[in-house]
PDB file of C-alpha atoms and ligand atoms in Angstrom:
ATOM      1  CA  MET A   1     -50.683  -1.889  20.854  1.00  0.00           C
ATOM      2  CA  ARG A   2     -52.986  -2.725  17.954  1.00  0.00           C
ATOM      3  CA  TYR A   3     -53.233  -0.675  14.760  1.00  0.00           C
ATOM      4  CA  LEU A   4     -55.779   2.103  14.584  1.00  0.00           C
ATOM      5  CA  THR A   5     -57.191   2.068  11.063  1.00  0.00           C
ATOM      6  CA  PHE A   6     -58.380   5.152   9.183  1.00  0.00           C
ATOM      7  CA  ALA A   7     -60.667   5.015   6.143  1.00  0.00           C
ATOM      8  CA  LEU A   8     -60.421   8.091   3.947  1.00  0.00           C
ATOM      9  CA  GLY A   9     -62.738   8.890   1.064  1.00  0.00           C
ATOM     10  CA  LYS A  10     -60.896   9.119  -2.265  1.00  0.00           C
ATOM     11  CA  GLY A  11     -61.058  12.421  -4.053  1.00  0.00           C
ATOM     12  CA  ARG A  12     -61.631  15.983  -2.928  1.00  0.00           C
ATOM     13  CA  LEU A  13     -61.412  15.423   0.823  1.00  0.00           C
ATOM     14  CA  ALA A  14     -58.380  13.121   0.902  1.00  0.00           C
ATOM     15  CA  LYS A  15     -55.667  15.730   0.334  1.00  0.00           C
ATOM     16  CA  THR A  16     -56.992  18.183   2.918  1.00  0.00           C
ATOM     17  CA  THR A  17     -57.480  15.335   5.380  1.00  0.00           C
ATOM     18  CA  LEU A  18     -53.835  14.264   5.084  1.00  0.00           C
ATOM     19  CA  GLU A  19     -52.667  17.881   5.478  1.00  0.00           C
ATOM     20  CA  LEU A  20     -54.779  18.192   8.614  1.00  0.00           C
ATOM     21  CA  PHE A  21     -53.399  14.983  10.098  1.00  0.00           C
ATOM     22  CA  GLU A  22     -49.858  16.175   9.384  1.00  0.00           C
ATOM     23  CA  LYS A  23     -50.514  19.199  11.558  1.00  0.00           C
ATOM     24  CA  ILE A  24     -51.127  16.921  14.546  1.00  0.00           C
ATOM     25  CA  GLY A  25     -48.090  14.781  13.819  1.00  0.00           C
ATOM     26  CA  ILE A  26     -49.902  11.942  12.087  1.00  0.00           C
ATOM     27  CA  THR A  27     -48.056  11.361   8.856  1.00  0.00           C
ATOM     28  CA  CYS A  28     -47.999   8.707   6.195  1.00  0.00           C
ATOM     29  CA  GLU A  29     -45.243   9.361   3.674  1.00  0.00           C
ATOM     30  CA  GLU A  30     -46.119   6.263   1.646  1.00  0.00           C
ATOM     31  CA  MET A  31     -49.522   7.651   0.865  1.00  0.00           C
ATOM     32  CA  LYS A  32     -48.195  10.727  -0.922  1.00  0.00           C
ATOM     33  CA  ASP A  33     -46.864   8.707  -3.843  1.00  0.00           C
ATOM     34  CA  LYS A  34     -49.540   9.364  -6.477  1.00  0.00           C
ATOM     35  CA  ASP A  35     -48.293   6.623  -8.806  1.00  0.00           C
ATOM     36  CA  SER A  36     -48.606   3.920  -6.205  1.00  0.00           C
ATOM     37  CA  ARG A  37     -51.326   1.307  -6.663  1.00  0.00           C
ATOM     38  CA  LYS A  38     -51.057   0.244  -3.042  1.00  0.00           C
ATOM     39  CA  LEU A  39     -54.356   0.291  -1.193  1.00  0.00           C
ATOM     40  CA  ILE A  40     -53.256   0.406   2.422  1.00  0.00           C
ATOM     41  CA  PHE A  41     -50.487   2.395   4.086  1.00  0.00           C
ATOM     42  CA  VAL A  42     -48.887   1.847   7.447  1.00  0.00           C
ATOM     43  CA  ASN A  43     -47.148   4.102   9.941  1.00  0.00           C
ATOM     44  CA  GLU A  44     -45.324   1.504  12.042  1.00  0.00           C
ATOM     45  CA  GLU A  45     -44.075   3.955  14.612  1.00  0.00           C
ATOM     46  CA  LEU A  46     -47.518   5.285  15.512  1.00  0.00           C
ATOM     47  CA  LYS A  47     -49.250   1.949  14.887  1.00  0.00           C
ATOM     48  CA  LEU A  48     -51.630   3.515  12.380  1.00  0.00           C
ATOM     49  CA  ARG A  49     -52.996   2.243   9.092  1.00  0.00           C
ATOM     50  CA  PHE A  50     -54.684   4.295   6.381  1.00  0.00           C
ATOM     51  CA  PHE A  51     -56.667   3.290   3.354  1.00  0.00           C
ATOM     52  CA  LEU A  52     -58.500   5.134   0.619  1.00  0.00           C
ATOM     53  CA  SER A  53     -61.878   3.865  -0.504  1.00  0.00           C
ATOM     54  CA  LYS A  54     -64.802   5.204  -2.489  1.00  0.00           C
ATOM     55  CA  GLY A  55     -66.560   7.812  -0.337  1.00  0.00           C
ATOM     56  CA  PRO A  56     -69.833   5.891   0.130  1.00  0.00           C
ATOM     57  CA  ASP A  57     -67.859   2.845   1.350  1.00  0.00           C
ATOM     58  CA  VAL A  58     -66.187   4.738   4.215  1.00  0.00           C
ATOM     59  CA  PRO A  59     -69.216   4.531   6.579  1.00  0.00           C
ATOM     60  CA  THR A  60     -69.539   0.823   5.742  1.00  0.00           C
ATOM     61  CA  TYR A  61     -65.933   0.065   6.758  1.00  0.00           C
ATOM     62  CA  VAL A  62     -66.422   2.071   9.954  1.00  0.00           C
ATOM     63  CA  GLU A  63     -69.760   0.516  10.921  1.00  0.00           C
ATOM     64  CA  TYR A  64     -68.326  -3.002  10.606  1.00  0.00           C
ATOM     65  CA  GLY A  65     -65.139  -2.085  12.468  1.00  0.00           C
ATOM     66  CA  ALA A  66     -62.812  -2.731   9.498  1.00  0.00           C
ATOM     67  CA  ALA A  67     -61.792   0.888  10.071  1.00  0.00           C
ATOM     68  CA  ASP A  68     -61.848   2.527  13.507  1.00  0.00           C
ATOM     69  CA  ILE A  69     -62.059   6.048  12.157  1.00  0.00           C
ATOM     70  CA  GLY A  70     -63.412   7.482   8.922  1.00  0.00           C
ATOM     71  CA  ILE A  71     -63.235  10.864   7.255  1.00  0.00           C
ATOM     72  CA  VAL A  72     -66.159  11.452   4.988  1.00  0.00           C
ATOM     73  CA  GLY A  73     -68.588  14.102   3.741  1.00  0.00           C
ATOM     74  CA  LYS A  74     -71.817  14.741   5.632  1.00  0.00           C
ATOM     75  CA  ASP A  75     -73.671  14.054   2.361  1.00  0.00           C
ATOM     76  CA  THR A  76     -72.373  10.485   2.332  1.00  0.00           C
ATOM     77  CA  LEU A  77     -73.211   9.986   6.009  1.00  0.00           C
ATOM     78  CA  MET A  78     -76.775  11.177   5.470  1.00  0.00           C
ATOM     79  CA  GLU A  79     -77.188   9.030   2.393  1.00  0.00           C
ATOM     80  CA  GLU A  80     -75.711   5.855   3.886  1.00  0.00           C
ATOM     81  CA  GLY A  81     -77.376   6.109   7.315  1.00  0.00           C
ATOM     82  CA  ARG A  82     -74.850   3.792   9.001  1.00  0.00           C
ATOM     83  CA  LYS A  83     -74.582   3.049  12.708  1.00  0.00           C
ATOM     84  CA  LEU A  84     -71.518   4.948  13.898  1.00  0.00           C
ATOM     85  CA  TYR A  85     -70.534   7.968  15.936  1.00  0.00           C
ATOM     86  CA  GLU A  86     -70.130  11.279  14.137  1.00  0.00           C
ATOM     87  CA  VAL A  87     -67.636  12.961  16.450  1.00  0.00           C
ATOM     88  CA  MET A  88     -66.427  16.061  14.678  1.00  0.00           C
ATOM     89  CA  ASP A  89     -67.101  18.619  11.982  1.00  0.00           C
ATOM     90  CA  LEU A  90     -63.702  19.144  10.350  1.00  0.00           C
ATOM     91  CA  GLY A  91     -64.832  22.405   8.781  1.00  0.00           C
ATOM     92  CA  PHE A  92     -63.426  21.802   5.300  1.00  0.00           C
ATOM     93  CA  GLY A  93     -65.141  20.523   2.163  1.00  0.00           C
ATOM     94  CA  LYS A  94     -67.894  23.015   2.803  1.00  0.00           C
ATOM     95  CA  CYS A  95     -70.746  22.934   0.304  1.00  0.00           C
ATOM     96  CA  LYS A  96     -74.532  22.634   0.175  1.00  0.00           C
ATOM     97  CA  MET A  97     -77.020  19.978  -0.809  1.00  0.00           C
ATOM     98  CA  CYS A  98     -79.493  21.671  -3.137  1.00  0.00           C
ATOM     99  CA  VAL A  99     -82.378  21.150  -5.470  1.00  0.00           C
ATOM    100  CA  CYS A 100     -81.227  22.598  -8.806  1.00  0.00           C
ATOM    101  CA  GLY A 101     -82.643  22.972 -12.261  1.00  0.00           C
ATOM    102  CA  PRO A 102     -83.555  25.516 -14.884  1.00  0.00           C
ATOM    103  CA  LYS A 103     -85.398  28.584 -13.533  1.00  0.00           C
ATOM    104  CA  SER A 104     -88.529  27.345 -15.286  1.00  0.00           C
ATOM    105  CA  ALA A 105     -88.672  24.380 -12.885  1.00  0.00           C
ATOM    106  CA  GLN A 106     -89.200  26.665  -9.884  1.00  0.00           C
ATOM    107  CA  GLU A 107     -92.960  26.677 -10.286  1.00  0.00           C
ATOM    108  CA  LEU A 108     -93.089  22.880 -10.447  1.00  0.00           C
ATOM    109  CA  LEU A 109     -91.588  22.861  -6.966  1.00  0.00           C
ATOM    110  CA  GLU A 110     -93.998  25.474  -5.678  1.00  0.00           C
ATOM    111  CA  HIS A 111     -97.101  23.766  -6.992  1.00  0.00           C
ATOM    112  CA  ASN A 112     -96.325  20.267  -5.769  1.00  0.00           C
ATOM    113  CA  GLN A 113     -96.234  18.798  -9.258  1.00  0.00           C
ATOM    114  CA  LEU A 114     -95.273  15.188  -9.855  1.00  0.00           C
ATOM    115  CA  ILE A 115     -91.751  15.711 -11.166  1.00  0.00           C
ATOM    116  CA  ARG A 116     -88.676  13.621 -11.786  1.00  0.00           C
ATOM    117  CA  VAL A 117     -85.624  14.196  -9.627  1.00  0.00           C
ATOM    118  CA  ALA A 118     -82.239  12.860 -10.734  1.00  0.00           C
ATOM    119  CA  THR A 119     -79.609  12.377  -8.041  1.00  0.00           C
ATOM    120  CA  LYS A 120     -76.665  10.441  -6.682  1.00  0.00           C
ATOM    121  CA  TYR A 121     -78.402  10.735  -3.285  1.00  0.00           C
ATOM    122  CA  PRO A 122     -81.794   8.963  -3.506  1.00  0.00           C
ATOM    123  CA  ASN A 123     -82.240   8.696   0.273  1.00  0.00           C
ATOM    124  CA  ILE A 124     -81.540  12.381   0.879  1.00  0.00           C
ATOM    125  CA  ALA A 125     -83.859  13.317  -1.999  1.00  0.00           C
ATOM    126  CA  LYS A 126     -86.620  10.990  -0.748  1.00  0.00           C
ATOM    127  CA  ASN A 127     -86.370  12.337   2.766  1.00  0.00           C
ATOM    128  CA  TYR A 128     -86.478  15.933   1.566  1.00  0.00           C
ATOM    129  CA  PHE A 129     -89.379  15.608  -0.857  1.00  0.00           C
ATOM    130  CA  TYR A 130     -91.503  13.052   1.016  1.00  0.00           C
ATOM    131  CA  ASN A 131     -90.951  13.944   4.664  1.00  0.00           C
ATOM    132  CA  LYS A 132     -90.142  17.642   4.561  1.00  0.00           C
ATOM    133  CA  LYS A 133     -91.994  18.996   1.517  1.00  0.00           C
ATOM    134  CA  HIS A 134     -94.691  16.315   1.307  1.00  0.00           C
ATOM    135  CA  GLN A 135     -94.318  16.321  -2.469  1.00  0.00           C
ATOM    136  CA  THR A 136     -94.593  13.074  -4.418  1.00  0.00           C
ATOM    137  CA  VAL A 137     -91.739  12.814  -6.909  1.00  0.00           C
ATOM    138  CA  GLU A 138     -90.082  10.137  -9.006  1.00  0.00           C
ATOM    139  CA  ILE A 139     -86.460   9.677  -8.012  1.00  0.00           C
ATOM    140  CA  ILE A 140     -83.947   8.584 -10.627  1.00  0.00           C
ATOM    141  CA  LYS A 141     -80.573   7.392  -9.346  1.00  0.00           C
ATOM    142  CA  LEU A 142     -77.515   8.493 -11.311  1.00  0.00           C
ATOM    143  CA  ASN A 143     -73.813   8.041 -10.577  1.00  0.00           C
ATOM    144  CA  GLY A 144     -72.277  11.338 -11.670  1.00  0.00           C
ATOM    145  CA  SER A 145     -72.526  14.396 -13.921  1.00  0.00           C
ATOM    146  CA  ILE A 146     -75.987  14.858 -12.458  1.00  0.00           C
ATOM    147  CA  GLU A 147     -76.348  18.300 -14.075  1.00  0.00           C
ATOM    148  CA  LEU A 148     -76.842  16.574 -17.415  1.00  0.00           C
ATOM    149  CA  ALA A 149     -80.233  15.187 -16.411  1.00  0.00           C
ATOM    150  CA  PRO A 150     -82.382  18.341 -16.737  1.00  0.00           C
ATOM    151  CA  ILE A 151     -80.435  19.462 -19.823  1.00  0.00           C
ATOM    152  CA  VAL A 152     -81.230  16.331 -21.799  1.00  0.00           C
ATOM    153  CA  GLY A 153     -84.732  15.938 -20.387  1.00  0.00           C
ATOM    154  CA  LEU A 154     -84.211  12.979 -18.054  1.00  0.00           C
ATOM    155  CA  SER A 155     -85.608  14.931 -15.104  1.00  0.00           C
ATOM    156  CA  GLU A 156     -87.061  18.318 -14.263  1.00  0.00           C
ATOM    157  CA  VAL A 157     -84.688  18.930 -11.338  1.00  0.00           C
ATOM    158  CA  ILE A 158     -81.695  17.381  -9.586  1.00  0.00           C
ATOM    159  CA  VAL A 159     -80.611  17.008  -5.973  1.00  0.00           C
ATOM    160  CA  ASP A 160     -76.862  17.509  -5.825  1.00  0.00           C
ATOM    161  CA  ILE A 161     -73.918  19.148  -4.133  1.00  0.00           C
ATOM    162  CA  VAL A 162     -73.132  22.768  -4.968  1.00  0.00           C
ATOM    163  CA  GLU A 163     -69.711  24.015  -3.982  1.00  0.00           C
ATOM    164  CA  THR A 164     -68.637  27.019  -6.077  1.00  0.00           C
ATOM    165  CA  GLY A 165     -71.723  26.944  -8.325  1.00  0.00           C
ATOM    166  CA  THR A 166     -69.528  26.821 -11.436  1.00  0.00           C
ATOM    167  CA  THR A 167     -70.970  23.570 -12.795  1.00  0.00           C
ATOM    168  CA  LEU A 168     -74.497  24.964 -12.498  1.00  0.00           C
ATOM    169  CA  ARG A 169     -73.565  28.302 -14.062  1.00  0.00           C
ATOM    170  CA  GLU A 170     -71.750  26.760 -16.982  1.00  0.00           C
ATOM    171  CA  ASN A 171     -74.761  24.590 -17.728  1.00  0.00           C
ATOM    172  CA  GLY A 172     -77.486  27.183 -17.393  1.00  0.00           C
ATOM    173  CA  LEU A 173     -78.914  25.820 -14.145  1.00  0.00           C
ATOM    174  CA  ASP A 174     -79.712  27.463 -10.793  1.00  0.00           C
ATOM    175  CA  VAL A 175     -80.103  26.574  -7.164  1.00  0.00           C
ATOM    176  CA  LEU A 176     -83.869  26.371  -6.635  1.00  0.00           C
ATOM    177  CA  GLU A 177     -83.960  25.220  -2.999  1.00  0.00           C
ATOM    178  CA  GLU A 178     -81.288  24.621  -0.358  1.00  0.00           C
ATOM    179  CA  ILE A 179     -81.575  21.356   1.560  1.00  0.00           C
ATOM    180  CA  CYS A 180     -78.692  21.564   4.056  1.00  0.00           C
ATOM    181  CA  PRO A 181     -75.069  22.641   4.546  1.00  0.00           C
ATOM    182  CA  LEU A 182     -72.346  19.976   4.254  1.00  0.00           C
ATOM    183  CA  SER A 183     -68.714  19.525   5.275  1.00  0.00           C
ATOM    184  CA  ALA A 184     -66.188  16.800   6.091  1.00  0.00           C
ATOM    185  CA  ARG A 185     -66.841  14.825   9.287  1.00  0.00           C
ATOM    186  CA  MET A 186     -64.848  12.432  11.417  1.00  0.00           C
ATOM    187  CA  VAL A 187     -66.717   9.258  12.302  1.00  0.00           C
ATOM    188  CA  VAL A 188     -65.773   6.496  14.728  1.00  0.00           C
ATOM    189  CA  ASN A 189     -66.792   2.849  15.068  1.00  0.00           C
ATOM    190  CA  ARG A 190     -68.994   2.381  18.129  1.00  0.00           C
ATOM    191  CA  VAL A 191     -66.900  -0.401  19.696  1.00  0.00           C
ATOM    192  CA  SER A 192     -63.572   1.320  18.887  1.00  0.00           C
ATOM    193  CA  MET A 193     -64.824   4.420  20.667  1.00  0.00           C
ATOM    194  CA  LYS A 194     -64.917   2.381  23.888  1.00  0.00           C
ATOM    195  CA  MET A 195     -61.967   0.019  23.358  1.00  0.00           C
ATOM    196  CA  GLU A 196     -59.542   2.647  22.007  1.00  0.00           C
ATOM    197  CA  ASN A 197     -61.014   5.610  23.810  1.00  0.00           C
ATOM    198  CA  GLU A 198     -57.746   7.078  25.003  1.00  0.00           C
ATOM    199  CA  ARG A 199     -56.049   7.129  21.595  1.00  0.00           C
ATOM    200  CA  ILE A 200     -59.145   8.312  19.743  1.00  0.00           C
ATOM    201  CA  ALA A 201     -59.951  11.018  22.305  1.00  0.00           C
ATOM    202  CA  LYS A 202     -56.394  12.332  21.937  1.00  0.00           C
ATOM    203  CA  ILE A 203     -56.733  12.549  18.161  1.00  0.00           C
ATOM    204  CA  ILE A 204     -60.008  14.459  18.561  1.00  0.00           C
ATOM    205  CA  ARG A 205     -58.433  16.827  21.133  1.00  0.00           C
ATOM    206  CA  ASP A 206     -55.403  17.462  18.908  1.00  0.00           C
ATOM    207  CA  LEU A 207     -57.574  18.099  15.865  1.00  0.00           C
ATOM    208  CA  LYS A 208     -59.777  20.522  17.792  1.00  0.00           C
ATOM    209  CA  GLU A 209     -56.661  22.444  18.788  1.00  0.00           C
ATOM    210  CA  VAL A 210     -55.445  22.970  15.217  1.00  0.00           C
ATOM    211  CA  LEU A 211     -58.842  23.653  13.670  1.00  0.00           C
TER     212      LEU A 211
HETATM  213  C1  PRP B 301     -69.766  17.542  -7.713  1.00  0.00           C
HETATM  214  C2  PRP B 301     -71.252  17.805  -7.789  1.00  0.00           C
HETATM  215  C3  PRP B 301     -71.360  18.890  -8.829  1.00  0.00           C
HETATM  216  C4  PRP B 301     -70.078  19.676  -8.637  1.00  0.00           C
HETATM  217  C5  PRP B 301     -70.352  20.925  -7.862  1.00  0.00           C
HETATM  218  O1  PRP B 301     -69.435  16.654  -8.716  1.00  0.00           O
HETATM  219  O2  PRP B 301     -71.951  16.635  -8.132  1.00  0.00           O
HETATM  220  O3  PRP B 301     -71.413  18.342 -10.107  1.00  0.00           O
HETATM  221  O4  PRP B 301     -69.176  18.836  -7.907  1.00  0.00           O
HETATM  222  O5  PRP B 301     -69.197  21.712  -7.727  1.00  0.00           O
HETATM  223  P1  PRP B 301     -69.181  23.250  -8.118  1.00  0.00           P
HETATM  224  O6  PRP B 301     -70.397  23.890  -7.503  1.00  0.00           O
HETATM  225  O7  PRP B 301     -67.913  23.769  -7.515  1.00  0.00           O
HETATM  226  O8  PRP B 301     -69.197  23.339  -9.617  1.00  0.00           O
HETATM  227  P2  PRP B 301     -68.062  15.856  -8.755  1.00  0.00           P
HETATM  228  O9  PRP B 301     -66.982  16.719  -9.293  1.00  0.00           O
HETATM  229  O10 PRP B 301     -67.817  15.258  -7.424  1.00  0.00           O
HETATM  230  O11 PRP B 301     -68.325  14.740  -9.840  1.00  0.00           O
HETATM  231  P3  PRP B 301     -69.577  13.844 -10.200  1.00  0.00           P
HETATM  232  O12 PRP B 301     -70.093  14.436 -11.477  1.00  0.00           O
HETATM  233  O13 PRP B 301     -69.013  12.493 -10.390  1.00  0.00           O
HETATM  234  O14 PRP B 301     -70.608  13.892  -9.103  1.00  0.00           O
END
């Protein structure tokens, strides 16, 4: 039996993902050691391997077959647009992709003004403004702390994830438009889905039972 390899996005989703897998008997003790600098963890008994990567790299590993299965946010899947199967909504990591900014920016959105949009998600922002709203905007790619952009005058609005809304509130910003709901998804490599169908289908069945 060959190893089935899981790619997990580092950060918010990783802990919940591991807890969920534990519920269906898939464990990886090694991975719980927070001080470890190891990158890949093996469960010899179940012939499983797990690795943590940056979220946006998860769909890449899965598309190329370096991982059979990935757990990643819908935001990342939409942004990366990789060729893979999205097989399951895991129901955690729920949040929304939104256009946010100061209240005063609302009218710029309503009157189709040429505005600047800062975001970590240029493809999602482009698709929303160009294809859905038919509004020409300038998109500025940032890598984090996106809420800073309208505060310091880099952009009029941002496209970003809103979970509790605390970051917006504490920085005097509001949700101006909702783009779509998000949550964690399980994705599978297209070839693995055929070659390892039995094992992967069982994991999906077991997960559905506990969710
Ligand atoms: C995300 C997102 C918002 C924040 C929203 O950032 O970009 O800044 O969480 O969460 P809230 O609505 O619960 O306040 P993250 O913490 O992932 O860091 P980042 O600044 O690197 O994007």
